[in-house]
PDB file of C-alpha atoms in Angstrom:
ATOM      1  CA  UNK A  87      -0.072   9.005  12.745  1.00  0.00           C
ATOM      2  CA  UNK A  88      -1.254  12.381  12.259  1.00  0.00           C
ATOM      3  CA  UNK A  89      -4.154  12.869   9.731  1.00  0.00           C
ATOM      4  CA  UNK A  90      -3.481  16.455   7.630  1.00  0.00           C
ATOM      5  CA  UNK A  91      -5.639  18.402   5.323  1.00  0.00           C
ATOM      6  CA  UNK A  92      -3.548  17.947   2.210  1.00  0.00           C
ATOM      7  CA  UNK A  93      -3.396  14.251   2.726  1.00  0.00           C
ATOM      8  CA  UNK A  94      -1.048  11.106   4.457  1.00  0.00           C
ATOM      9  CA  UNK A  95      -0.684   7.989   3.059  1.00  0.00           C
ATOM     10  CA  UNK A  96      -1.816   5.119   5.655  1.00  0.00           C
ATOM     11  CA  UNK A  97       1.546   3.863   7.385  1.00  0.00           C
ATOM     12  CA  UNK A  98       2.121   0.847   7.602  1.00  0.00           C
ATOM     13  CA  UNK A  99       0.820   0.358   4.679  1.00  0.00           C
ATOM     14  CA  UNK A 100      -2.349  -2.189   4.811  1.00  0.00           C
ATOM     15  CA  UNK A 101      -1.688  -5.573   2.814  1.00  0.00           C
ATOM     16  CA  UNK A 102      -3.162  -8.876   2.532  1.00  0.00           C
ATOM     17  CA  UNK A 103      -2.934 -12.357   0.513  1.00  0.00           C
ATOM     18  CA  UNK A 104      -5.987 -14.294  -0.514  1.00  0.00           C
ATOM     19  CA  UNK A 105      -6.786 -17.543  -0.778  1.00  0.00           C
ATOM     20  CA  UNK A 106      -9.790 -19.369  -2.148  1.00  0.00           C
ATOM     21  CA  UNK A 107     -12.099 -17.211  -4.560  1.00  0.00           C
ATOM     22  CA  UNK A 108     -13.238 -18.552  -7.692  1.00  0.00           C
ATOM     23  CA  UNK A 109     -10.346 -17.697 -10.020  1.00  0.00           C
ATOM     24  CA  UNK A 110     -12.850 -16.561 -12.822  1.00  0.00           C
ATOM     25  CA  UNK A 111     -15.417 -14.472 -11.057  1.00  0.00           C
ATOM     26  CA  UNK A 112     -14.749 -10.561 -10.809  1.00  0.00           C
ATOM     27  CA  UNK A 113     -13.910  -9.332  -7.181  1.00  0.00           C
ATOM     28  CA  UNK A 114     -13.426  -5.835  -5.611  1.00  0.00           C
ATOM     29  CA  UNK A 115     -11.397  -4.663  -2.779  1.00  0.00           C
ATOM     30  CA  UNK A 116     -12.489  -1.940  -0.515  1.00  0.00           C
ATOM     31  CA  UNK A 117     -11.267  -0.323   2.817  1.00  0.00           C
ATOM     32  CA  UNK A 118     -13.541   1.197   5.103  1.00  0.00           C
ATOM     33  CA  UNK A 119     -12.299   3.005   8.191  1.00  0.00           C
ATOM     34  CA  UNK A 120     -14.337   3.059  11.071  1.00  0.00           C
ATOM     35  CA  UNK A 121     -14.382   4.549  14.465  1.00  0.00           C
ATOM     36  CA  UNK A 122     -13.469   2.261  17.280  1.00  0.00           C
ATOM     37  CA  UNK A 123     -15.744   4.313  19.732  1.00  0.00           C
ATOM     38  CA  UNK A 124     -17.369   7.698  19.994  1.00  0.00           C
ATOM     39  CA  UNK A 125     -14.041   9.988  21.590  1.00  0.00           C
ATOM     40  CA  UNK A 126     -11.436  12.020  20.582  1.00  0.00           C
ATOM     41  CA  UNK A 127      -7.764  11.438  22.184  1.00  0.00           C
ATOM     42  CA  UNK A 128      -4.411  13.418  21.956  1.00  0.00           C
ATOM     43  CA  UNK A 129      -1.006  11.907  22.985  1.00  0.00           C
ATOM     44  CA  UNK A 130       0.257  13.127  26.329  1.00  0.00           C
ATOM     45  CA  UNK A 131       2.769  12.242  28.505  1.00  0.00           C
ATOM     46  CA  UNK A 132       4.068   9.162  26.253  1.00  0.00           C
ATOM     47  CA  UNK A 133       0.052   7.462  26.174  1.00  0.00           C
ATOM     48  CA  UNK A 134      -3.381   7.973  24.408  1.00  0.00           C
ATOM     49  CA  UNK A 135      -5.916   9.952  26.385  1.00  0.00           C
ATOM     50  CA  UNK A 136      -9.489  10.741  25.871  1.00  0.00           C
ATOM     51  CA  UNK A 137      -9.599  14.235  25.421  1.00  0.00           C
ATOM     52  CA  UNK A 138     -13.541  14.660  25.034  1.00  0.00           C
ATOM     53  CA  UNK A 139     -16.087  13.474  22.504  1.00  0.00           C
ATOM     54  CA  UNK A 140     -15.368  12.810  18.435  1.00  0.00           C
ATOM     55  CA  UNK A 141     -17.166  14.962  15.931  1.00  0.00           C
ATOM     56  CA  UNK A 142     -20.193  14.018  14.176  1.00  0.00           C
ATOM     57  CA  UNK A 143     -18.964  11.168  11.590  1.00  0.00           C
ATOM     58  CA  UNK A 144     -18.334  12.668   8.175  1.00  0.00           C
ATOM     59  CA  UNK A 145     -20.057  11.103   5.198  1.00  0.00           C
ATOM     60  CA  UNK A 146     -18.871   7.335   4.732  1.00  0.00           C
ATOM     61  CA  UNK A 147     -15.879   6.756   2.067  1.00  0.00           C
ATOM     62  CA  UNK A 148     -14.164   3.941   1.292  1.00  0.00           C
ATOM     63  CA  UNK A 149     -11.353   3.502  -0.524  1.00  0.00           C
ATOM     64  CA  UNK A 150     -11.521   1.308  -3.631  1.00  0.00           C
ATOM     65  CA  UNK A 151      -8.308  -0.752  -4.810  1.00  0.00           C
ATOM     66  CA  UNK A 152      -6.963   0.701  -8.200  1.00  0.00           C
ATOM     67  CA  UNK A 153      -7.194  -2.800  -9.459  1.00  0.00           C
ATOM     68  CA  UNK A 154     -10.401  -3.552  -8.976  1.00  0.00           C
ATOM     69  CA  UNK A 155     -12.473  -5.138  -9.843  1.00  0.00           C
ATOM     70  CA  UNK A 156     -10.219  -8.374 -10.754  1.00  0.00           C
ATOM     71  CA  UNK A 157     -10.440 -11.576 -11.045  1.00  0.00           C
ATOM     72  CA  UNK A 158      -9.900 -13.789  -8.396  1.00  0.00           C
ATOM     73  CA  UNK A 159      -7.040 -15.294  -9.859  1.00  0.00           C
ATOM     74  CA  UNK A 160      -5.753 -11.883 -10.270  1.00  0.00           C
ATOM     75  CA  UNK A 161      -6.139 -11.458  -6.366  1.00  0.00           C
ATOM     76  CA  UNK A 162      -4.663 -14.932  -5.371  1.00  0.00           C
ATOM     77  CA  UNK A 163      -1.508 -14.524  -6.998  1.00  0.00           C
ATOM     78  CA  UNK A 164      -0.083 -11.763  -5.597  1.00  0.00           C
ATOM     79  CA  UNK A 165      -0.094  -9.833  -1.978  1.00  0.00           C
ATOM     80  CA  UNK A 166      -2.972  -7.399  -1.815  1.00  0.00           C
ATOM     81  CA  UNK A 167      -1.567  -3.626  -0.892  1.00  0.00           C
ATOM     82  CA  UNK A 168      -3.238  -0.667  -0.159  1.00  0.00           C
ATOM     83  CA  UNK A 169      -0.162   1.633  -0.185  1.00  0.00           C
ATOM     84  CA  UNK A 170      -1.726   4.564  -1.939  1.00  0.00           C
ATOM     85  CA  UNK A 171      -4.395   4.623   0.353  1.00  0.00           C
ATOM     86  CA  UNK A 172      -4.439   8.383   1.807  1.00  0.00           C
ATOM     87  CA  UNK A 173      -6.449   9.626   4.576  1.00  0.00           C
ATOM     88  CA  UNK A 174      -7.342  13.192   5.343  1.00  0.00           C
ATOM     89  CA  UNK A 175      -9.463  15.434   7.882  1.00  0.00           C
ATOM     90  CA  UNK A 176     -10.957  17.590   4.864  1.00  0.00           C
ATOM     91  CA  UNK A 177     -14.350  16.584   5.056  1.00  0.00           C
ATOM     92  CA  UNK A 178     -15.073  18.182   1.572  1.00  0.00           C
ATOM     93  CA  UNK A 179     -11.735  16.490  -0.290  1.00  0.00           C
ATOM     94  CA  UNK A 180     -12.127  16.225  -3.562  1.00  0.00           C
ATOM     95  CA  UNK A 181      -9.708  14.379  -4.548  1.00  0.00           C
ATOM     96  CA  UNK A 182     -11.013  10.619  -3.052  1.00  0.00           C
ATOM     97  CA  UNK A 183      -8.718  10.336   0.173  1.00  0.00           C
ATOM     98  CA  UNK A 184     -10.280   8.577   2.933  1.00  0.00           C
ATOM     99  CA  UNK A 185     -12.167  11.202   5.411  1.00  0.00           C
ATOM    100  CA  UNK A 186     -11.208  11.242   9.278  1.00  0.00           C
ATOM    101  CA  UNK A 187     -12.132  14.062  11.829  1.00  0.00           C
TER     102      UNK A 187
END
């Protein structure tokens, strides 16, 4: 997947089904995207290869669910998606996309 300035929603698109929260107590949903390690790669010849050392990680920002907070009933009925989630590599985006570098 290549992350853009403007913005690209997360394919495939994360989702997830609950099971056992209190149906009346209020719940959030968050994703938080992490670096695996501390490189940067580029796709040659058909494979992933380092291609020398990540950029200083940009300020932390997760993505909240638009439904949230819920209750857990709410959550538990349903499949969880996170299909608008966008991600960009605009460190000073505005607009609440999820920052990569």
């Amino acid at each position: 997947m290549v992350i853009t300035k403007a913005g690209r929603r997360l394919f495939p698109a994360l989702k997830c089904k609950v099971a056992g929260l209190d149906p009346n107590a209020k719940y959030a949903f968050l994703v938080d995207v992490v670096p695996a390690d501390d490189c940067r790669y580029k796709f040659s010849n058909c494979e992933w290869v380092v291609a020398g050392k990540a950029d200083p990680e940009p300020p932390k920002r997760m993505y909240v669910h638009p439904e949230s907070p819920n209750t857990g009933a709410h959550w538990m009925k349903k499949i969880i998606s996170f299909h608008k989630l966008k991600m960009t590599n605009n460190v000073s985006d505005t607009a609440g996309y999820v920052s990569l570098s």
